[in-house]
Short mmCIF file of C-alpha atoms and ligand atoms in Angstrom, two decimals:
data_model
loop_
_atom_site.label_atom_id
_atom_site.label_comp_id
_atom_site.label_asym_id
_atom_site.label_seq_id
_atom_site.Cartn_x
_atom_site.Cartn_y
_atom_site.Cartn_z
CA MET A 1 0.00 0.00 0.00
CA THR A 2 1.36 3.38 -0.98
CA ILE A 3 0.30 6.97 -1.24
CA LEU A 4 1.75 9.47 -3.69
CA VAL A 5 2.78 12.79 -2.20
CA THR A 6 3.92 15.65 -4.41
CA GLY A 7 6.25 18.34 -3.09
CA GLY A 8 7.13 16.27 -0.03
CA CYS A 9 10.59 17.81 0.32
CA GLY A 10 9.12 21.24 1.04
CA PHE A 11 8.00 22.67 4.34
CA ILE A 12 4.53 21.19 4.87
CA GLY A 13 5.18 18.06 2.81
CA SER A 14 8.22 17.14 4.96
CA ASN A 15 6.25 17.55 8.15
CA PHE A 16 3.36 15.57 6.67
CA ILE A 17 5.59 12.66 5.60
CA HIS A 18 7.44 12.52 8.93
CA GLU A 19 4.17 12.31 10.82
CA TRP A 20 2.68 9.84 8.34
CA ALA A 21 5.70 7.56 8.69
CA ALA A 22 5.71 7.88 12.49
CA LEU A 23 2.10 6.75 12.54
CA GLY A 24 3.06 3.64 10.54
CA LEU A 25 0.69 4.47 7.70
CA GLU A 26 1.17 3.59 4.00
CA ARG A 27 4.56 3.86 2.35
CA VAL A 28 5.05 7.26 0.71
CA ILE A 29 6.25 7.83 -2.84
CA ASN A 30 7.34 11.45 -2.86
CA LEU A 31 7.52 13.16 -6.24
CA ASP A 32 9.50 16.35 -5.88
CA ALA A 33 11.38 18.45 -8.42
CA LEU A 34 13.73 19.69 -5.68
CA THR A 35 13.43 23.36 -6.52
CA TYR A 36 15.15 25.86 -4.22
CA ALA A 37 12.35 25.10 -1.69
CA GLY A 38 12.74 21.33 -1.74
CA ASN A 39 15.37 19.78 0.48
CA PRO A 40 15.90 15.98 0.39
CA GLN A 41 17.81 16.27 3.67
CA ASN A 42 14.46 16.97 5.37
CA LEU A 43 13.54 13.32 4.93
CA SER A 44 16.92 11.61 4.81
CA ALA A 45 16.39 9.99 8.23
CA LEU A 46 13.42 7.99 6.98
CA PRO A 47 14.05 4.38 5.94
CA LEU A 48 13.30 3.34 2.36
CA GLU A 49 10.45 1.09 3.41
CA ARG A 50 8.59 4.17 4.68
CA HIS A 51 9.54 6.78 2.09
CA GLU A 52 10.95 6.88 -1.42
CA LEU A 53 11.93 10.12 -3.11
CA VAL A 54 11.43 10.31 -6.86
CA ARG A 55 13.10 13.39 -8.20
CA GLY A 56 10.85 14.72 -10.95
CA ASP A 57 8.48 17.39 -12.08
CA ILE A 58 4.70 17.22 -11.77
CA LEU A 59 4.67 18.70 -15.28
CA ASP A 60 6.29 15.51 -16.60
CA LYS A 61 3.19 13.68 -17.86
CA THR A 62 5.01 10.45 -18.72
CA LEU A 63 6.64 10.22 -15.32
CA VAL A 64 3.46 11.09 -13.41
CA GLU A 65 1.41 8.55 -15.38
CA SER A 66 3.96 5.78 -14.94
CA LEU A 67 4.25 6.44 -11.19
CA MET A 68 0.51 6.03 -10.80
CA ARG A 69 0.33 2.99 -13.07
CA GLU A 70 3.25 1.19 -11.45
CA ARG A 71 2.97 2.22 -7.79
CA ARG A 72 -0.83 2.14 -7.62
CA PRO A 73 -1.27 4.74 -4.87
CA SER A 74 -4.43 4.64 -2.76
CA ALA A 75 -4.30 8.43 -2.52
CA ILE A 76 -2.52 11.44 -3.98
CA VAL A 77 -1.70 14.28 -1.63
CA HIS A 78 -0.76 17.24 -3.77
CA PHE A 79 1.49 19.81 -2.06
CA ALA A 80 3.91 20.63 -4.90
CA ALA A 81 3.74 24.31 -5.70
CA GLU A 82 5.59 27.54 -6.00
CA SER A 83 4.47 28.97 -2.68
CA HIS A 84 5.95 32.39 -1.97
CA VAL A 85 3.91 35.51 -2.71
CA ASP A 86 6.95 37.79 -3.06
CA ARG A 87 8.55 35.46 -5.60
CA SER A 88 5.28 35.39 -7.53
CA ILE A 89 5.50 39.17 -7.82
CA HIS A 90 9.06 38.97 -9.19
CA GLY A 91 8.41 35.99 -11.50
CA PRO A 92 4.82 34.82 -11.96
CA ALA A 93 5.53 32.44 -14.87
CA ALA A 94 6.84 29.63 -12.66
CA PHE A 95 3.63 29.85 -10.62
CA VAL A 96 1.45 29.35 -13.67
CA GLU A 97 3.66 26.47 -14.80
CA THR A 98 3.77 24.47 -11.58
CA ASN A 99 0.59 25.49 -9.80
CA VAL A 100 -1.76 25.59 -12.78
CA LYS A 101 -0.25 23.39 -15.50
CA GLY A 102 1.37 21.04 -12.99
CA THR A 103 -1.91 20.49 -11.17
CA PHE A 104 -3.63 19.98 -14.51
CA THR A 105 -1.06 17.33 -15.49
CA LEU A 106 -1.55 15.55 -12.20
CA LEU A 107 -5.35 15.65 -12.45
CA GLU A 108 -5.25 14.29 -16.00
CA ALA A 109 -3.00 11.43 -14.96
CA ALA A 110 -5.15 10.75 -11.88
CA LYS A 111 -8.26 10.67 -14.08
CA GLY A 112 -6.69 8.00 -16.30
CA TYR A 113 -5.42 6.01 -13.33
CA TYR A 114 -8.77 6.22 -11.52
CA SER A 115 -10.60 4.91 -14.57
CA SER A 116 -8.33 1.85 -14.50
CA LEU A 117 -9.24 1.01 -10.89
CA GLU A 118 -12.01 -1.32 -9.83
CA GLY A 119 -13.82 -2.47 -6.72
CA PRO A 120 -12.48 -1.50 -3.28
CA GLU A 121 -9.34 0.09 -4.78
CA LYS A 122 -11.51 2.47 -6.78
CA GLU A 123 -13.81 3.06 -3.83
CA ALA A 124 -10.89 4.03 -1.57
CA PHE A 125 -8.98 6.28 -3.98
CA ARG A 126 -8.71 9.99 -3.07
CA PHE A 127 -7.04 13.05 -4.63
CA LEU A 128 -6.33 15.67 -1.98
CA ALA A 129 -5.58 19.13 -3.34
CA VAL A 130 -3.78 21.19 -0.69
CA SER A 131 -4.55 24.88 -1.05
CA THR A 132 -4.51 28.16 0.78
CA ASP A 133 -6.89 30.69 2.34
CA GLU A 134 -5.22 33.34 0.15
CA VAL A 135 -7.52 32.39 -2.75
CA TYR A 136 -10.34 34.24 -0.94
CA GLY A 137 -8.54 37.58 -1.15
CA SER A 138 -8.41 40.26 1.51
CA LEU A 139 -10.90 40.94 4.32
CA GLY A 140 -11.89 44.31 5.73
CA PRO A 141 -11.60 44.82 9.50
CA GLN A 142 -15.26 43.99 10.18
CA ASP A 143 -15.76 41.23 7.58
CA PRO A 144 -16.60 37.74 8.84
CA PRO A 145 -13.86 35.12 8.35
CA PHE A 146 -13.63 33.09 5.13
CA THR A 147 -16.00 30.16 4.89
CA GLU A 148 -15.97 27.50 2.16
CA LYS A 149 -18.69 29.56 0.46
CA THR A 150 -16.67 32.80 0.29
CA PRO A 151 -16.16 33.68 -3.40
CA TYR A 152 -12.61 33.41 -4.67
CA ALA A 153 -10.92 36.80 -5.16
CA PRO A 154 -7.16 36.20 -5.39
CA ASN A 155 -4.89 39.24 -5.45
CA SER A 156 -1.37 37.94 -6.05
CA PRO A 157 -0.03 35.80 -8.89
CA TYR A 158 0.54 33.10 -6.25
CA SER A 159 -3.04 33.09 -4.97
CA ALA A 160 -4.43 33.41 -8.52
CA SER A 161 -2.46 30.35 -9.60
CA LYS A 162 -3.66 28.39 -6.55
CA ALA A 163 -7.23 29.49 -7.26
CA ALA A 164 -6.91 28.25 -10.83
CA ALA A 165 -5.61 24.91 -9.54
CA ASP A 166 -8.53 24.67 -7.11
CA HIS A 167 -11.01 25.35 -9.91
CA LEU A 168 -9.45 22.62 -12.03
CA ALA A 169 -9.59 20.15 -9.15
CA ARG A 170 -13.26 20.96 -8.61
CA ALA A 171 -13.98 20.58 -12.31
CA TYR A 172 -12.36 17.14 -12.38
CA ARG A 173 -14.70 16.07 -9.59
CA GLN A 174 -17.79 17.54 -11.24
CA THR A 175 -17.01 16.50 -14.80
CA TYR A 176 -15.12 13.23 -14.51
CA GLY A 177 -16.13 12.03 -11.06
CA LEU A 178 -12.54 12.03 -9.77
CA PRO A 179 -12.76 11.69 -5.96
CA VAL A 180 -11.24 15.05 -5.18
CA LEU A 181 -11.11 16.67 -1.76
CA SER A 182 -9.62 20.09 -1.24
CA THR A 183 -8.41 22.12 1.69
CA ASN A 184 -7.74 25.82 2.15
CA CYS A 185 -5.39 26.47 5.04
CA SER A 186 -4.15 29.63 6.71
CA ASN A 187 -0.49 30.61 7.27
CA ASN A 188 1.61 27.75 8.62
CA TYR A 189 4.77 27.97 10.70
CA GLY A 190 7.06 25.35 12.19
CA PRO A 191 10.11 23.17 11.44
CA TYR A 192 11.61 22.95 7.92
CA GLN A 193 10.10 26.21 6.65
CA PHE A 194 12.34 27.87 4.09
CA PRO A 195 13.63 31.17 5.51
CA GLU A 196 12.09 33.37 2.82
CA LYS A 197 8.79 33.26 4.76
CA LEU A 198 8.20 35.64 7.62
CA VAL A 199 8.57 33.35 10.65
CA PRO A 200 11.88 31.61 9.85
CA LEU A 201 13.29 34.78 8.29
CA LEU A 202 12.72 36.67 11.47
CA ILE A 203 14.12 33.92 13.71
CA LEU A 204 17.31 33.76 11.65
CA ASN A 205 17.67 37.51 11.45
CA ALA A 206 17.06 37.88 15.17
CA LEU A 207 19.78 35.32 15.94
CA ALA A 208 22.14 37.07 13.53
CA GLU A 209 21.28 40.52 14.92
CA LYS A 210 20.05 41.64 11.50
CA PRO A 211 17.14 44.00 10.78
CA ILE A 212 13.70 42.40 10.68
CA PRO A 213 11.92 43.77 7.61
CA VAL A 214 8.28 44.61 8.30
CA TYR A 215 6.30 45.42 5.18
CA GLY A 216 4.40 48.72 5.50
CA ASP A 217 2.81 49.38 8.88
CA GLY A 218 2.97 45.70 9.94
CA LEU A 219 -0.72 45.68 10.84
CA GLN A 220 -1.70 43.09 8.23
CA ILE A 221 -3.50 40.21 9.90
CA ARG A 222 -2.83 36.52 9.34
CA ASP A 223 -4.31 33.42 10.96
CA TRP A 224 -1.33 31.34 12.14
CA LEU A 225 -1.41 27.57 12.44
CA TYR A 226 1.37 25.30 13.64
CA VAL A 227 2.27 23.00 10.74
CA SER A 228 1.64 19.80 12.67
CA ASP A 229 -1.99 20.85 13.17
CA HIS A 230 -2.33 21.36 9.42
CA CYS A 231 -0.94 17.85 8.84
CA ALA A 232 -3.39 16.38 11.36
CA ALA A 233 -6.25 18.13 9.58
CA LEU A 234 -5.11 16.77 6.21
CA ARG A 235 -5.04 13.22 7.57
CA LEU A 236 -8.58 13.66 8.85
CA VAL A 237 -9.81 15.00 5.52
CA LEU A 238 -8.19 12.05 3.72
CA ALA A 239 -9.69 9.52 6.08
CA LYS A 240 -13.13 10.96 6.68
CA GLY A 241 -13.74 13.95 4.41
CA ARG A 242 -16.70 13.90 2.08
CA VAL A 243 -15.59 13.51 -1.52
CA GLY A 244 -16.11 16.65 -3.57
CA GLU A 245 -16.03 18.92 -0.52
CA SER A 246 -13.54 21.59 0.41
CA TYR A 247 -12.52 22.25 4.00
CA ASN A 248 -11.06 25.42 5.46
CA ILE A 249 -8.29 24.82 7.97
CA GLY A 250 -7.16 27.44 10.45
CA GLY A 251 -8.47 28.98 13.58
CA GLY A 252 -5.05 28.89 15.17
CA ALA A 253 -4.43 32.50 16.04
CA SER A 254 -5.34 35.74 14.25
CA LEU A 255 -2.53 38.22 14.75
CA ALA A 256 -1.16 41.39 13.21
CA ASN A 257 2.29 40.84 11.72
CA LEU A 258 3.87 43.07 14.36
CA ASP A 259 2.27 40.94 17.07
CA ILE A 260 3.54 37.61 15.75
CA ILE A 261 6.94 39.24 15.25
CA ARG A 262 6.96 40.42 18.87
CA ALA A 263 5.84 36.99 20.12
CA ILE A 264 8.66 35.27 18.26
CA LEU A 265 11.30 37.82 19.21
CA SER A 266 10.37 37.43 22.82
CA GLU A 267 10.77 33.62 22.54
CA VAL A 268 14.17 34.07 20.87
CA ASP A 269 15.13 36.43 23.71
CA ARG A 270 14.04 33.82 26.26
CA LEU A 271 15.80 30.86 24.65
CA ALA A 272 18.87 32.65 23.31
CA PRO A 273 19.25 35.86 25.31
CA ARG A 274 21.58 38.61 24.20
CA ALA A 275 24.70 38.98 26.27
CA ASP A 276 23.44 42.28 27.67
CA GLY A 277 19.95 40.90 28.27
CA THR A 278 18.18 43.53 26.13
CA ALA A 279 15.16 42.73 23.98
CA ARG A 280 15.58 42.32 20.23
CA LEU A 281 12.60 44.57 19.49
CA ASP A 282 15.13 47.16 18.29
CA LEU A 283 15.69 45.01 15.17
CA ILE A 284 12.18 45.70 13.84
CA THR A 285 12.53 47.83 10.73
CA HIS A 286 9.65 49.05 8.59
CA VAL A 287 10.33 48.67 4.87
CA LYS A 288 8.43 49.35 1.66
CA ASP A 289 5.14 47.45 1.48
CA ARG A 290 4.50 44.46 -0.79
CA PRO A 291 2.46 45.48 -3.88
CA GLY A 292 -1.15 44.29 -3.62
CA HIS A 293 -0.53 43.23 -0.02
CA ASP A 294 -3.64 41.54 1.39
CA ARG A 295 -4.66 43.30 4.58
CA ARG A 296 -6.40 40.58 6.49
CA TYR A 297 -7.01 36.82 6.33
CA ALA A 298 -9.18 34.97 8.83
CA VAL A 299 -10.52 31.46 8.53
CA ASP A 300 -13.82 30.10 9.75
CA ALA A 301 -12.88 26.50 10.46
CA GLY A 302 -16.36 25.56 11.67
CA LYS A 303 -17.01 23.02 8.92
CA ILE A 304 -13.97 20.84 9.56
CA ARG A 305 -14.58 21.09 13.29
CA ALA A 306 -18.25 20.08 13.01
CA GLU A 307 -17.84 17.36 10.37
CA LEU A 308 -14.47 15.86 11.21
CA GLY A 309 -13.87 16.99 14.79
CA PHE A 310 -10.71 18.92 13.94
CA VAL A 311 -9.35 21.37 16.53
CA PRO A 312 -5.75 22.60 16.50
CA SER A 313 -3.79 21.12 19.39
CA HIS A 314 -1.08 23.79 19.56
CA SER A 315 -1.62 27.17 21.15
CA LEU A 316 0.38 29.98 19.56
CA ALA A 317 2.73 29.96 22.59
CA LEU A 318 3.45 26.25 22.24
CA GLY A 319 3.84 26.43 18.45
CA VAL A 320 6.22 29.38 18.72
CA GLU A 321 8.27 27.67 21.42
CA LYS A 322 8.62 24.47 19.37
CA THR A 323 9.48 26.44 16.24
CA VAL A 324 12.16 28.62 17.80
CA LYS A 325 13.68 25.60 19.55
CA TRP A 326 13.75 23.71 16.26
CA TYR A 327 15.63 26.47 14.44
CA LEU A 328 18.04 26.84 17.36
CA SER A 329 18.87 23.15 17.42
CA ASN A 330 19.00 22.64 13.65
CA GLN A 331 21.72 25.05 12.63
CA PRO A 332 23.26 22.61 10.09
CA TRP A 333 19.90 22.53 8.29
CA VAL A 334 19.80 26.32 8.32
CA GLN A 335 23.33 26.56 6.96
CA SER A 336 22.52 24.09 4.17
CA VAL A 337 19.56 26.12 2.90
CA VAL A 338 21.26 29.49 3.22
CA ASN A 339 23.01 28.89 -0.08
CA LEU A 340 23.91 31.03 -3.04
CA SER A 341 20.42 31.14 -4.56
CA TYR A 342 18.97 32.12 -1.19
CA ARG A 343 21.48 34.94 -1.00
CA ASP A 344 20.50 36.03 -4.50
CA TRP A 345 16.85 36.04 -3.47
CA LEU A 346 17.48 38.19 -0.41
CA LYS A 347 19.46 40.57 -2.53
CA ALA A 348 16.66 40.84 -5.09
CA GLN A 349 13.93 41.20 -2.47
CA TYR A 350 15.58 43.28 0.22
CA GLY A 351 18.32 44.92 -1.77
CA GLU A 352 21.28 43.72 0.20
CA GLU A 353 23.07 40.83 1.84
CA PRO A 354 21.29 37.55 2.56
CA SER A 355 20.37 37.31 6.18
CA SER A 356 20.86 41.04 6.38
CA PRO A 357 17.92 42.40 4.43
CA SER A 358 18.59 46.08 4.19
CA ALA A 359 15.82 48.19 5.49
CA GLU A 360 14.45 50.39 2.77
CA PRO A 361 12.75 53.02 4.93
CA LEU A 362 9.14 53.93 4.25
P1 NAD B 1 7.28 24.86 -0.19
O1 NAD B 1 7.58 25.97 -1.15
O2 NAD B 1 8.02 24.81 1.10
O3 NAD B 1 7.51 23.45 -0.91
C1 NAD B 1 7.09 23.20 -2.20
C2 NAD B 1 7.67 21.86 -2.63
O4 NAD B 1 7.20 21.57 -3.96
C3 NAD B 1 9.20 21.84 -2.70
O5 NAD B 1 9.69 20.64 -2.15
C4 NAD B 1 9.49 21.92 -4.19
O6 NAD B 1 10.72 21.31 -4.57
C5 NAD B 1 8.29 21.18 -4.76
N1 NAD B 1 8.00 21.57 -6.15
C6 NAD B 1 7.89 22.82 -6.65
N2 NAD B 1 7.62 22.78 -7.96
C7 NAD B 1 7.53 21.47 -8.30
C8 NAD B 1 7.25 20.79 -9.52
N3 NAD B 1 7.01 21.45 -10.64
N4 NAD B 1 7.22 19.43 -9.50
C9 NAD B 1 7.46 18.74 -8.34
N5 NAD B 1 7.75 19.35 -7.18
C10 NAD B 1 7.78 20.69 -7.16
O7 NAD B 1 5.72 24.93 0.05
P2 NAD B 1 4.89 24.65 1.39
O8 NAD B 1 4.88 25.87 2.22
O9 NAD B 1 5.32 23.36 1.95
O10 NAD B 1 3.42 24.51 0.77
C11 NAD B 1 2.94 23.23 0.33
C12 NAD B 1 1.55 23.42 -0.23
O11 NAD B 1 0.68 23.93 0.78
C13 NAD B 1 1.47 24.40 -1.39
O12 NAD B 1 0.57 23.90 -2.34
C14 NAD B 1 0.94 25.68 -0.76
O13 NAD B 1 0.22 26.44 -1.68
C15 NAD B 1 0.05 25.12 0.32
N6 NAD B 1 -0.13 25.98 1.51
C16 NAD B 1 0.95 26.51 2.15
C17 NAD B 1 0.75 27.28 3.30
C18 NAD B 1 1.92 27.86 4.05
O14 NAD B 1 1.70 28.64 5.00
N7 NAD B 1 3.15 27.52 3.73
C19 NAD B 1 -0.54 27.52 3.77
C20 NAD B 1 -1.63 26.95 3.06
C21 NAD B 1 -1.39 26.17 1.96
P1 TYD B 2 4.63 35.29 4.25
O1 TYD B 2 5.32 34.45 5.27
O2 TYD B 2 5.33 35.62 2.98
O3 TYD B 2 3.19 34.63 3.97
P2 TYD B 2 1.94 35.19 3.10
O4 TYD B 2 2.32 36.37 2.31
O5 TYD B 2 1.65 34.00 2.25
O6 TYD B 2 0.86 35.49 4.10
O7 TYD B 2 4.24 36.66 4.94
C1 TYD B 2 3.42 36.71 6.10
C2 TYD B 2 3.12 38.16 6.36
O8 TYD B 2 4.34 38.83 6.73
C3 TYD B 2 2.59 38.90 5.15
O9 TYD B 2 1.62 39.86 5.56
C4 TYD B 2 3.83 39.61 4.59
C5 TYD B 2 4.64 39.91 5.83
N1 TYD B 2 6.11 39.93 5.66
C6 TYD B 2 6.85 41.01 6.13
O10 TYD B 2 6.29 41.96 6.72
N2 TYD B 2 8.20 41.00 5.93
C7 TYD B 2 8.85 39.99 5.29
O11 TYD B 2 10.10 40.06 5.12
C8 TYD B 2 8.09 38.87 4.83
C9 TYD B 2 8.74 37.74 4.11
C10 TYD B 2 6.71 38.89 5.03
#
């Protein structure tokens, strides 16, 4: 028995596979192109009988079809994506390629594979499309949180490409009867997150005594969920979700960027205090805002709670503690990802040295 995971060497995929293997569930075939965001080291501790990495692109139709035909997965969990909003502003083409065309390629192959299945194998098969709350666009201060019925209104090339992928997944359910389930999750944080995203970037910069770049006024609101809770929700959706449904995942903690930044800085100060004992709040530096920056996301996770009994098990304090501890005790991992292309990215995005994003004042 196997499942096929795409993008399993990235942040959420790595966490998902580790937990899946620890639970003794099906063997995982992990199809990953190993882009800058994919790190095989994340999973190198897993034995081959639990996890096999296939280096390849979800756009490679022949490869994707043969993997399904030969490995006969009971489910496909589709994480592979270009996932960073700022990169999508610099270079949207890769987002259309992987997120839209790649998802299309996977759905086409899954449709063919599904039609070849019979009996209990066919009955059990699931295609889980992992998506984001960003497809719903930006909320005003008084708007109710996103529900599964909120119309899509993506504002960045990233969220537009994820929205397109979600629409395709839905269409394959409606038109071809493919047993698709989809999820829309809020901002994740935790181990193995590539340090282009806010939380790891700020931990690394805080440790290196570098400025912490806050876009605009820093009052944008995100709903933060510890990655392990996202993985638990995905397992529940796979096991018990109603085919054809989408489930919002979130409800962790709604916080303004400045507030999550302060919470994390304070944990870094507690676990790795400065020699003089002062707080690292002085590193906060306001920089030019992101174009089209969504002001507020908030997720109504009532459906997954009511139908599948999902409730996050990590408070923000616990999630932040685990995350900061992980980055402190995994310095070799950090050093391995802080490579030349990462440095190039920081230079392009922040205008200066890697872990020293220069503050472009407002
Ligand atoms: P990530 O950028 O850390 O990892 C993406 C992975 O996909 C990498 O391992 C990369 O090598 C792989 N990949 C990229 N293009 C590929 C291709 N063409 N073929 C095969 N593999 C390819 O992303 P993440 O943060 O782990 O996000 C995983 C999924 O969850 C994405 O679909 C994302 O949209 C969604 N999501 C992320 C968050 C979040 O906060 N990070 C929240 C909600 C949903
Ligand atoms: P990010 O981690 O990129 O996730 P997303 O854009 O998908 O929500 O950013 C989280 C929030 O933090 C978002 O409002 C943008 C902001 N941010 C900064 O203020 N500075 C930064 O250097 C980064 C990377 C993000």
